[in-house]
mmCIF file of C-alpha atoms in Angstrom:
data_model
loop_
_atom_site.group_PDB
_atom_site.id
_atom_site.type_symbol
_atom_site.label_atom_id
_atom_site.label_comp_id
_atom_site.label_asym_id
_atom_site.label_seq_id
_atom_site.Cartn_x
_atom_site.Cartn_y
_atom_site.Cartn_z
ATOM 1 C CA UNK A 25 3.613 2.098 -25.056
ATOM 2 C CA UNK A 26 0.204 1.078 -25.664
ATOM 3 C CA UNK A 27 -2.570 3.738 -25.710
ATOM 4 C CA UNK A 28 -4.030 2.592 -22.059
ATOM 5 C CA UNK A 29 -0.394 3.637 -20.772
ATOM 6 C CA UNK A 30 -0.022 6.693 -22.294
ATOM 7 C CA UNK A 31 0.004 10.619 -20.353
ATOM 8 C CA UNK A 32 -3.317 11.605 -21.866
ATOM 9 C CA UNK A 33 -5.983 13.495 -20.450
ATOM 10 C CA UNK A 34 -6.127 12.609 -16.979
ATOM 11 C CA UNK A 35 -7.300 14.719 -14.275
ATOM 12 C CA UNK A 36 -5.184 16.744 -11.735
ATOM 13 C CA UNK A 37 -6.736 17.103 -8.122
ATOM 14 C CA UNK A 38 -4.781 19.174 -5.468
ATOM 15 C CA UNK A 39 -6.056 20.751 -2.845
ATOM 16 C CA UNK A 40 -9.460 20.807 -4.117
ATOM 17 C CA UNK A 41 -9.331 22.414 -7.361
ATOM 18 C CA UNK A 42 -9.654 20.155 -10.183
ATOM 19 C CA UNK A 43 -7.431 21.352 -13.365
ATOM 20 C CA UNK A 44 -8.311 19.372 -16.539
ATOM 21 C CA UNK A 45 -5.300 18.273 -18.942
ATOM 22 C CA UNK A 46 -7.130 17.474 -22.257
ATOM 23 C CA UNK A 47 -7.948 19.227 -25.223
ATOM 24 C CA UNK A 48 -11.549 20.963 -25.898
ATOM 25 C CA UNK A 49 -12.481 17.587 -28.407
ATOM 26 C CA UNK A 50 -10.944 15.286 -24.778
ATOM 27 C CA UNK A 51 -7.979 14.020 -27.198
ATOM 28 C CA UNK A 52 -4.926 13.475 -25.663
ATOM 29 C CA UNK A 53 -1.745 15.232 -27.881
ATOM 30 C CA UNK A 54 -1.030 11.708 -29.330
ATOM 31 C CA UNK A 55 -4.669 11.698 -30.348
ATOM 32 C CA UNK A 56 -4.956 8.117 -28.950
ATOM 33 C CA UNK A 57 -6.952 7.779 -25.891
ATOM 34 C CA UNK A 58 -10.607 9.073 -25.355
ATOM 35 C CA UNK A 59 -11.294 11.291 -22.254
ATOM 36 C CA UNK A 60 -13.025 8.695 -19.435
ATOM 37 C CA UNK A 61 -16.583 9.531 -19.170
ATOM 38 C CA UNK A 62 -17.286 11.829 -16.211
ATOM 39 C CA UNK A 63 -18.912 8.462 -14.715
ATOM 40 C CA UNK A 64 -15.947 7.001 -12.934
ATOM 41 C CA UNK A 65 -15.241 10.883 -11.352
ATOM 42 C CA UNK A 66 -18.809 11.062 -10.477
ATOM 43 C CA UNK A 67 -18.604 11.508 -6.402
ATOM 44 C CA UNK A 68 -19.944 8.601 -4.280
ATOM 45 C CA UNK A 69 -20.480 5.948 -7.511
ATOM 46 C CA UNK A 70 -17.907 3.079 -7.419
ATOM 47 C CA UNK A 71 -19.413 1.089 -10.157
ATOM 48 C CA UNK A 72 -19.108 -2.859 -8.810
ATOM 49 C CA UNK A 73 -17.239 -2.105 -6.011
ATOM 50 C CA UNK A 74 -15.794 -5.284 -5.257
ATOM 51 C CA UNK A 75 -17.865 -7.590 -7.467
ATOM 52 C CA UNK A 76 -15.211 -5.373 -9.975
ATOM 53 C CA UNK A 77 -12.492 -7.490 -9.290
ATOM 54 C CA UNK A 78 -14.719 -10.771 -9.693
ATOM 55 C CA UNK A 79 -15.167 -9.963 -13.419
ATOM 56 C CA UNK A 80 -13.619 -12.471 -16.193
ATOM 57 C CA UNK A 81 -11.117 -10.721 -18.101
ATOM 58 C CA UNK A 82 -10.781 -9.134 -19.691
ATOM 59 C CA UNK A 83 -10.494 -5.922 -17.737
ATOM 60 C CA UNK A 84 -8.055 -3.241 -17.261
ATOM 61 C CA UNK A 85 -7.024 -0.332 -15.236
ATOM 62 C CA UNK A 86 -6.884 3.444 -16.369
ATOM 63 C CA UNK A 87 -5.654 6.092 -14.510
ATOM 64 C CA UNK A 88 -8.458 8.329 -13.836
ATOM 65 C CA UNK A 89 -6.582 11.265 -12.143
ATOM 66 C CA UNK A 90 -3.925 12.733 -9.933
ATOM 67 C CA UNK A 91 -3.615 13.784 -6.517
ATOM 68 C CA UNK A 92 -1.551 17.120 -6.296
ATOM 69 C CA UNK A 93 -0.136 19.261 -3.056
ATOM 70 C CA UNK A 94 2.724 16.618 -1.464
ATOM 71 C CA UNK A 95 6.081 18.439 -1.585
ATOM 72 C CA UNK A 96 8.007 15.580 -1.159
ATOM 73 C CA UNK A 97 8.238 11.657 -1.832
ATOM 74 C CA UNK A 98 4.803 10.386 -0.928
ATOM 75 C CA UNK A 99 5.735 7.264 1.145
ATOM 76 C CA UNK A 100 2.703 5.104 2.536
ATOM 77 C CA UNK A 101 -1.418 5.022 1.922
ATOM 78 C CA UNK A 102 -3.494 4.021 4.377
ATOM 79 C CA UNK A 103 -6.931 4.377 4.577
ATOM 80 C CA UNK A 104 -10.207 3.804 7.002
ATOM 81 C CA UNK A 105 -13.933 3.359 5.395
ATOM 82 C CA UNK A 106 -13.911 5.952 2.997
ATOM 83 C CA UNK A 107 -11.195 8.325 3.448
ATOM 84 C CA UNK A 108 -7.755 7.611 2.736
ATOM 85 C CA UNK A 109 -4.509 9.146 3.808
ATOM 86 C CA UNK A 110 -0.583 9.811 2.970
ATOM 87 C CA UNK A 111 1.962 10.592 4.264
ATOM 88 C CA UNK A 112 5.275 12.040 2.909
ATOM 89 C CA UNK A 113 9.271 13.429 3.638
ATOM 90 C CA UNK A 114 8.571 16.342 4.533
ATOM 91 C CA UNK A 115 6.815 14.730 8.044
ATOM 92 C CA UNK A 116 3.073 15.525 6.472
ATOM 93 C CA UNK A 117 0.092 13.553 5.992
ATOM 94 C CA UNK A 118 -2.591 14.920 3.819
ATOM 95 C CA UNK A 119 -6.054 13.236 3.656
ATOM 96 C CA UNK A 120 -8.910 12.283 0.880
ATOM 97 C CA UNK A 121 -12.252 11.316 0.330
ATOM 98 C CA UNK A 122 -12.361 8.260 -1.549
ATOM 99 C CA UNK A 123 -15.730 8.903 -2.642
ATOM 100 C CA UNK A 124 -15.749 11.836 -3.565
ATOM 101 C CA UNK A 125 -12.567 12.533 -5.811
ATOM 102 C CA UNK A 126 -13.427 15.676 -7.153
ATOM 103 C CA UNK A 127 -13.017 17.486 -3.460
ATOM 104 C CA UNK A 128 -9.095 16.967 -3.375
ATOM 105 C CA UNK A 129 -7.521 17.265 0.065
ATOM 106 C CA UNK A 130 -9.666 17.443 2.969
ATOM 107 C CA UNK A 131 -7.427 18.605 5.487
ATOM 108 C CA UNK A 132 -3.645 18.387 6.030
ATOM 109 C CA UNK A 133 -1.972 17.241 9.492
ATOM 110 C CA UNK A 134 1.525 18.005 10.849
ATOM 111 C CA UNK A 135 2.867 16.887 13.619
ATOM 112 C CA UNK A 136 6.279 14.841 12.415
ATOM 113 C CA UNK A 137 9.555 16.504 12.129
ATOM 114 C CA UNK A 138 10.871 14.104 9.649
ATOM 115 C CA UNK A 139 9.509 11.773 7.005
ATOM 116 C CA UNK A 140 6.221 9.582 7.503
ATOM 117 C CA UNK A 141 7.202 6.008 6.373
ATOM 118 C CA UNK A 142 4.948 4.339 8.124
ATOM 119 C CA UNK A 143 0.540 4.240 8.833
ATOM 120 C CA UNK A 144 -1.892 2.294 9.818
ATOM 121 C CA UNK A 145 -5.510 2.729 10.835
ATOM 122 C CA UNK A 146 -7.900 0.614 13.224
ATOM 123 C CA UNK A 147 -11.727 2.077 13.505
ATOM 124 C CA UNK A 148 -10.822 4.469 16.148
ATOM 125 C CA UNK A 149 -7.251 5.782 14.969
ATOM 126 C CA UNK A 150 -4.497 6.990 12.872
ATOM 127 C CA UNK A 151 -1.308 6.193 13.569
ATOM 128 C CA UNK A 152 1.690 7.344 12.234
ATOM 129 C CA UNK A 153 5.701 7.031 12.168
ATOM 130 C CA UNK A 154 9.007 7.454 10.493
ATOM 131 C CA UNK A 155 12.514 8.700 10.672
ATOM 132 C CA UNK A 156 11.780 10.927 13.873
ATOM 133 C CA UNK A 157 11.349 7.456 15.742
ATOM 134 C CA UNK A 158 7.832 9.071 17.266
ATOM 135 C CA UNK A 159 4.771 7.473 16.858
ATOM 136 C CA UNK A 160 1.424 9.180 17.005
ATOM 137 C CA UNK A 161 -1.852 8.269 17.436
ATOM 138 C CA UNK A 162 -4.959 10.300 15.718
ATOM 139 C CA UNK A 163 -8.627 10.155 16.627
ATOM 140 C CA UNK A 164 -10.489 9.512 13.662
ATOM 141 C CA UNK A 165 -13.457 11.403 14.124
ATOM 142 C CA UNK A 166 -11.613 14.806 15.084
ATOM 143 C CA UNK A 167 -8.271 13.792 13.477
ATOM 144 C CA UNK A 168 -6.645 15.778 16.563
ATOM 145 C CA UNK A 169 -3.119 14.295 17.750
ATOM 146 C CA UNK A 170 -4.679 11.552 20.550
ATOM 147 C CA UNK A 171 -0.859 10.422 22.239
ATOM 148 C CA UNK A 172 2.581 11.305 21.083
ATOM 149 C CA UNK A 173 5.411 8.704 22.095
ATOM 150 C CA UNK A 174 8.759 10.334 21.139
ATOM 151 C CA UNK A 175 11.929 7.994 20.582
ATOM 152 C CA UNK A 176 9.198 4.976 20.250
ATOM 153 C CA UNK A 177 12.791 3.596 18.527
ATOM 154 C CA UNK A 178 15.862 3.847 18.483
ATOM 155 C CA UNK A 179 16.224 4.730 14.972
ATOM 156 C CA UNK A 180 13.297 5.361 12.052
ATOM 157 C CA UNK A 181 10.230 3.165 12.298
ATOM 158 C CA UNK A 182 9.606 1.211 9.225
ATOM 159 C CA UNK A 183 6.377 -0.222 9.653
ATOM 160 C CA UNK A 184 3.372 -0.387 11.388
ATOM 161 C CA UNK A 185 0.321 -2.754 11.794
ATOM 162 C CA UNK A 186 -2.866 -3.030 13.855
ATOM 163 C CA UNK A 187 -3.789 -6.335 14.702
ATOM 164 C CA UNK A 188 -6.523 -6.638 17.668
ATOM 165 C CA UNK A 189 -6.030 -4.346 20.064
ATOM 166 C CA UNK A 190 -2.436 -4.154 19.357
ATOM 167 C CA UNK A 191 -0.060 -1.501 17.348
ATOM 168 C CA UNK A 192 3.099 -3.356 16.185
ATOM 169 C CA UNK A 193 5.852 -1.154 14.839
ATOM 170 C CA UNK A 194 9.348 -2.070 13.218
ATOM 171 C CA UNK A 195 12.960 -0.632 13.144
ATOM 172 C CA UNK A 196 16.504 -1.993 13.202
ATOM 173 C CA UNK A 197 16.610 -5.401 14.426
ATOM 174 C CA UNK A 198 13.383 -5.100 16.638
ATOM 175 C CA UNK A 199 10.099 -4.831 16.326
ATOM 176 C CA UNK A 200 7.820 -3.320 19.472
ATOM 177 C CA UNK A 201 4.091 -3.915 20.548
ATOM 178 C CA UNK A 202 2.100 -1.296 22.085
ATOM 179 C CA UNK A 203 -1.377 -0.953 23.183
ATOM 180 C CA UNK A 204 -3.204 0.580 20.438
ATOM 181 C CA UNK A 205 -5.545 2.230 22.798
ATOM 182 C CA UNK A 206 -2.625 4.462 25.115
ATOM 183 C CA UNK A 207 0.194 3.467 23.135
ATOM 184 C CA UNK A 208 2.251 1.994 26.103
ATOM 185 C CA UNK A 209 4.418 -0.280 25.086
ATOM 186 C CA UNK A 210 3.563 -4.080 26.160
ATOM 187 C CA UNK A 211 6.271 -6.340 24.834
ATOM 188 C CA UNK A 212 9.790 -6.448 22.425
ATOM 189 C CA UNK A 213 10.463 -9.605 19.600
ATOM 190 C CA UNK A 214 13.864 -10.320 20.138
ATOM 191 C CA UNK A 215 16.136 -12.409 17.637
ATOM 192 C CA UNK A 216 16.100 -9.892 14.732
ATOM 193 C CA UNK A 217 19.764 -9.161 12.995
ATOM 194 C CA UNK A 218 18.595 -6.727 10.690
ATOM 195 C CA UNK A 219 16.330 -3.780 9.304
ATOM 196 C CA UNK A 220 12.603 -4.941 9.418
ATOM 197 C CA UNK A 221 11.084 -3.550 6.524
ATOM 198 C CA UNK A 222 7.633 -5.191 6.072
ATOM 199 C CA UNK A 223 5.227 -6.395 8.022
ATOM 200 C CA UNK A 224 1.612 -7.960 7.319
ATOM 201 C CA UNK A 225 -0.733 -10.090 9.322
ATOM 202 C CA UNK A 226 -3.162 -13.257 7.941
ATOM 203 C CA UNK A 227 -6.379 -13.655 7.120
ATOM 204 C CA UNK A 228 -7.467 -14.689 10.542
ATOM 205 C CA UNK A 229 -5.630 -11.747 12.640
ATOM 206 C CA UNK A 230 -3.905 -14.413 14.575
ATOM 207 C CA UNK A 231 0.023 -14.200 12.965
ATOM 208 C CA UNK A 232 2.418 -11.283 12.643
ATOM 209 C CA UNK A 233 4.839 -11.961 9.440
ATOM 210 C CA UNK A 234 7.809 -9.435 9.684
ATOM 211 C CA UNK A 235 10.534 -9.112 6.729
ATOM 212 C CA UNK A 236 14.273 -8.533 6.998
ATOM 213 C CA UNK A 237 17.565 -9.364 5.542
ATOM 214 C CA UNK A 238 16.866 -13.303 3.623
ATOM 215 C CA UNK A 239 14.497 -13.901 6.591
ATOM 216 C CA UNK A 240 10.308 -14.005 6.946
ATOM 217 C CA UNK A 241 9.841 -14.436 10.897
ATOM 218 C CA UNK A 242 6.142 -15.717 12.115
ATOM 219 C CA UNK A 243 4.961 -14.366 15.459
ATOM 220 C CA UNK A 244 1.507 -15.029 17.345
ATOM 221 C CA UNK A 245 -0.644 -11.908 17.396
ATOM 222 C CA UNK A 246 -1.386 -12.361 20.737
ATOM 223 C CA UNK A 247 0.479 -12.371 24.024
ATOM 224 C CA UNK A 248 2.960 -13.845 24.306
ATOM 225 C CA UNK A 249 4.158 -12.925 20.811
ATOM 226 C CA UNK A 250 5.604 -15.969 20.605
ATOM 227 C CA UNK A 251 7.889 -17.086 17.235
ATOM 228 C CA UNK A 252 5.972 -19.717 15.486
ATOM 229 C CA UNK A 253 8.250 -20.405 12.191
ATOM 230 C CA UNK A 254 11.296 -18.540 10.455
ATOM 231 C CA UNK A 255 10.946 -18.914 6.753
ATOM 232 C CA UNK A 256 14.724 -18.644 5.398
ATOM 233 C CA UNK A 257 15.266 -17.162 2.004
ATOM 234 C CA UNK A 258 18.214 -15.932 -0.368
ATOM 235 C CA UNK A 259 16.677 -13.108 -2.154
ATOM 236 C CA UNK A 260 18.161 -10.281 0.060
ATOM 237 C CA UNK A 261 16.172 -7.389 1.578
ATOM 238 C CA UNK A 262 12.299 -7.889 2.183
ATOM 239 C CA UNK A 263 10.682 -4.957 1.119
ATOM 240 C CA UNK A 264 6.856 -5.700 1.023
ATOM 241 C CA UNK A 265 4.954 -8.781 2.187
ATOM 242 C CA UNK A 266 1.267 -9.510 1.188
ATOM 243 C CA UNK A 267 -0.583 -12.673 1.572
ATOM 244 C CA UNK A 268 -3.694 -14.585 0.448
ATOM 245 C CA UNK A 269 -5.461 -17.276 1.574
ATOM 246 C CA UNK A 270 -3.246 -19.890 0.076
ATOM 247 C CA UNK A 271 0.028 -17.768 -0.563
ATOM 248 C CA UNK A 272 2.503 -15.737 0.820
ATOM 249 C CA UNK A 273 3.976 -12.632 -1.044
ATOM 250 C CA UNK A 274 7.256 -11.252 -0.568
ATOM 251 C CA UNK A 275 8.478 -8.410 -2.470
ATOM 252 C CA UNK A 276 12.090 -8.175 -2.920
ATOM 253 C CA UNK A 277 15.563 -6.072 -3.559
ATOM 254 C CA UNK A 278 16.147 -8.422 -6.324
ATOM 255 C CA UNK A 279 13.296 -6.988 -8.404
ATOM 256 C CA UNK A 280 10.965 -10.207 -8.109
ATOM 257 C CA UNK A 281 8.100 -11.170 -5.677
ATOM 258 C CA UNK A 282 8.583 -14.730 -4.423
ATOM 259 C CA UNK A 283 5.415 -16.207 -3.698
ATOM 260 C CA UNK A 284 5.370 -19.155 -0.697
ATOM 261 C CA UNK A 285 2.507 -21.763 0.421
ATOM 262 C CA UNK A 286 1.011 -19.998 3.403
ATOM 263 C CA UNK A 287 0.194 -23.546 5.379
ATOM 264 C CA UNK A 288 3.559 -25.282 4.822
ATOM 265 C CA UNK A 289 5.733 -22.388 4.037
ATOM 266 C CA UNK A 290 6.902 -24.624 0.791
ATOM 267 C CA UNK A 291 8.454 -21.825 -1.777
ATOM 268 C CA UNK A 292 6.727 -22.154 -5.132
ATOM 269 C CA UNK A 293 7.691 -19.579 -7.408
ATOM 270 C CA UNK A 294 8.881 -16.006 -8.484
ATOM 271 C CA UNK A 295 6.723 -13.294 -10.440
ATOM 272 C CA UNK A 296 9.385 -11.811 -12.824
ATOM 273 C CA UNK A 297 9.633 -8.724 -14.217
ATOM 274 C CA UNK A 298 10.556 -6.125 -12.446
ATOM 275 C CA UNK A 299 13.817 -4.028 -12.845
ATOM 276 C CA UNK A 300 13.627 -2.264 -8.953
ATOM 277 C CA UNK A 301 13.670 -3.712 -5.660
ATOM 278 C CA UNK A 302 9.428 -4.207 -5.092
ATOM 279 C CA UNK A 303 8.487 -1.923 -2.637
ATOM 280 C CA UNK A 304 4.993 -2.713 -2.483
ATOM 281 C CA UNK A 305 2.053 -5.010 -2.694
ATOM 282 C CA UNK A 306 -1.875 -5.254 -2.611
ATOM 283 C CA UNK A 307 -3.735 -8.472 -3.023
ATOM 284 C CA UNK A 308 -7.345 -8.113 -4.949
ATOM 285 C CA UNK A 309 -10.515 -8.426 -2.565
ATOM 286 C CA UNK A 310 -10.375 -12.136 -3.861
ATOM 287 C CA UNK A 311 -7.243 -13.006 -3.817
ATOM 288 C CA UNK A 312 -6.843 -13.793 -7.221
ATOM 289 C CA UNK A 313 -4.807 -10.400 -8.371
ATOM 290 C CA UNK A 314 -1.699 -9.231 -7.078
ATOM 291 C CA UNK A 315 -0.501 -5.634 -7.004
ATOM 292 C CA UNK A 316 3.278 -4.650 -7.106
ATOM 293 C CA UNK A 317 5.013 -1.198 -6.978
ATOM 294 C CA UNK A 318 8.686 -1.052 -7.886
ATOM 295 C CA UNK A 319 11.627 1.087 -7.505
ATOM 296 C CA UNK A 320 11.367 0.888 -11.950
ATOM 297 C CA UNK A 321 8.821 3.431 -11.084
ATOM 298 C CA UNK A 322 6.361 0.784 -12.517
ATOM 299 C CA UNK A 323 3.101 -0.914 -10.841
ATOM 300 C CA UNK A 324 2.305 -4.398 -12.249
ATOM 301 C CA UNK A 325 -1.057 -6.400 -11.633
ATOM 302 C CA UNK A 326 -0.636 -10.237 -11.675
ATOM 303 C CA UNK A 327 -2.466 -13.157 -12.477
ATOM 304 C CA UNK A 328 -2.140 -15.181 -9.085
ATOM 305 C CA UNK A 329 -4.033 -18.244 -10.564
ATOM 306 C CA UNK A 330 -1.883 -18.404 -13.921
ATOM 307 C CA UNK A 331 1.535 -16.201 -12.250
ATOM 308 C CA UNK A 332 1.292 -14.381 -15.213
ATOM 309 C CA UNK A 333 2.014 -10.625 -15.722
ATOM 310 C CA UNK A 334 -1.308 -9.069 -16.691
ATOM 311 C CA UNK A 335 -0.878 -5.779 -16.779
ATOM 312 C CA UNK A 336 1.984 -2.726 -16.461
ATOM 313 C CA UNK A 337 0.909 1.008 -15.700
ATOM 314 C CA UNK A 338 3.613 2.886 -16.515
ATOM 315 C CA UNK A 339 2.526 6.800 -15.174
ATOM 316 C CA UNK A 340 4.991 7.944 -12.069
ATOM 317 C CA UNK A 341 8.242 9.137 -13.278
ATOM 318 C CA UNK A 342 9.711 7.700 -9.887
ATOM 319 C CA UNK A 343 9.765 4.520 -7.735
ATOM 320 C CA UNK A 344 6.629 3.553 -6.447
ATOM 321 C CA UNK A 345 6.769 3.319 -2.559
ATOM 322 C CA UNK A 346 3.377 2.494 -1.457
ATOM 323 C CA UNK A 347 -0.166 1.329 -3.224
ATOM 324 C CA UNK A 348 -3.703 0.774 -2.126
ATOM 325 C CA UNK A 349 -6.571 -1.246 -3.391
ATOM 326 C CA UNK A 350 -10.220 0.398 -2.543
ATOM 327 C CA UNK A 351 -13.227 -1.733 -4.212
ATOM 328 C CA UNK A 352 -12.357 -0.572 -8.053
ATOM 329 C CA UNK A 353 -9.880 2.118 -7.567
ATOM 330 C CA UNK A 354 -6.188 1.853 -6.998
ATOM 331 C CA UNK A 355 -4.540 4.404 -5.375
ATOM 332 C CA UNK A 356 -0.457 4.526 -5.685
ATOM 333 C CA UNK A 357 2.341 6.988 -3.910
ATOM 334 C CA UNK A 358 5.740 7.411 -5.816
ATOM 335 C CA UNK A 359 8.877 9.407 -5.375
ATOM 336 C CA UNK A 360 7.679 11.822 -7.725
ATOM 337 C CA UNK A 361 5.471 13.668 -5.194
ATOM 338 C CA UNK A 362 2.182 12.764 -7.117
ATOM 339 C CA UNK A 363 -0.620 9.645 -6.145
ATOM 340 C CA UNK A 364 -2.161 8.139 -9.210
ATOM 341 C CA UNK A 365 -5.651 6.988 -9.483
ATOM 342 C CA UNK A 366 -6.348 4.121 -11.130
ATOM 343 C CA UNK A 367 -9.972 2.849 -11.551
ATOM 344 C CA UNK A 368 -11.034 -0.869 -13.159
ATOM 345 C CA UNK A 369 -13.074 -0.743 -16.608
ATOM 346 C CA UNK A 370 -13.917 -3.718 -18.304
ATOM 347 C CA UNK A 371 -12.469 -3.898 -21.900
ATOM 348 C CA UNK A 372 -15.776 -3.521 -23.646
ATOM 349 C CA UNK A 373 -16.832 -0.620 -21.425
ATOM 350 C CA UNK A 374 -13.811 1.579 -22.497
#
């Protein structure tokens, strides 16, 4: 394990109390990795932001800290402007201040009698799913419950995206649209045959891509939802899909993300290296990196332009469910109950 990957002196942040993990010189017990400078905890400073990602390598990621206080498997991360929530089994969703790390957990909502697997956030709401087939809708400003729709599905909801004015949420063999606004429910995609477990949207907000069993379907994101293209595969179970101007993502049971042309749907290659079905993806603010969390309780960052491996962070000691890229911080959820926080350095900064 090289020293950027070892449990050093990170951090601990749970409901606002900050509990330091180092030793009084900032050594970690292996004696092999400085203490980060308070600099990248320093509230409201992000560094490059974005411009972060545009850097030549080489750079790297260090995990900067911890987010304590879920009691159970932390299973999506949203987030709106600044403030970032998750959600976990236990039906709770706690919520951050990305800009201010140091504060821990704002405030904690509960309103879900089961687990939260899915979120998603426009400028006006939260919304918010799971194996209690409601779905709940959360004014930002307040974060007070806005509209409750109870057996929304017929079993669990999987997924959930925003795309216009419209909430689209995923289950067994269906996906539903509602209006994001009320949350009435405004149309049904027929023709699925099994579980939908991702869904994404393009660049442009005009297509819906939805993941299932060996299948990507392609829907208009506007009335009437029509299917555009099915995109057959043999890779089993879709778990995550992410795309990029020129490719599409698709994170897969069999432990590799297979990457497609995202004009003619052409497949091109698979990103290998994984040993868990890949759960999750983020895409860089450019494009050019790709993000994967893995049941092998493992989160890689990719090289899209060489499809090269370019970096493993090895810190949750269970699969990684859910990840989220904010300017120079990543933020990732894991069956161990714990977020990481990861934050970009270049090499000759650290």
């Amino acid at each position: 394990e090289s020293p950027a990957m070892t449990r050093g002196s990170i951090p601990e942040y749970g409901g606002g109390v900050l509990v330091r993990r180092s030793s009084s010189s900032g050594s970690t017990t292996q004696g092999r990795e400085k203490r980060l400078t308070n600099v990248a905890l320093t509230p409201g400073r992000r560094g490059d932001g974005n411009l972060s990602w545009k850097l030549q390598m080489p750079f790297k990621f260090k995990c900067i800290g911890t987010f304590l206080g879920h009691m159970n498997t932390v299973w999506k991360l949203t987030s709106q402007a600044r403030t970032l929530f998750s959600s976990d089994g236990k039906g709770v969703v706690k919520v951050w201040d990305m800009e201010n790390l140091l504060q821990g957990c704002v405030q904690t909502l509960e309103a879900h009698s089961e687990a939260i697997q899915a979120m998603t956030t426009n400028r006006e709401f939260l919304f918010t799913a799971g194996s209690d087939e409601s779905i709940i809708s959360w004014e930002l400003k307040s974060l007070k419950k806005n509209v409750c729709v109870k057996n929304a599905h017929e079993d669990g909801v999987d997924c959930l995206e925003v795309v216009g004015s419209y909430l689209f949420s995923t289950s067994q063999s269906i996906i539903k649209v509602w209006d994001a606004a009320t949350l009435q429910h405004k149309h049904t995609m027929q023709g699925l045959h099994h579980r939908v477990r991702a869904l994404a949207f393009d660049r442009q907000r005009e297509r819906v891509y939805s993941g299932s069993h060996n299948k990507i379907h392609i829907w208009d994101a506007v009335e009437p939802f029509a299917l555009v293209d099915i995109i057959d595969t043999t890779f089993g179970s879709i778990y995550s899909i992410a795309l990029t101007k020129n490719l599409i993502a698709v994170g897969t049971y069999n432990r590799n993300v297979h990457l497609y042309d995202s004009t003619t749907h052409e497949y091109k290659e698979a990103l290998r290296g994984h040993l868990g079905a890949v759960a999750a993806l983020g895409r860089s603010p450019t494009g050019t990196f790709l993000v994967t969390g893995s049941h092998d309780n493992t989160v890689q960052v990719w090289d899209l332009q060489k499809r090269l491996p370019y970096q493993i962070l090895q810190r949750h000691e269970g699969p990684v469910n859910t990840l989220l890229v904010y300017n120079d911080l990543l933020f990732t959820g894991s069956e161990d109950r714990e977020i990481k926080v990861f934050k970009l350095f270049r090499v000759h900064d650290l």
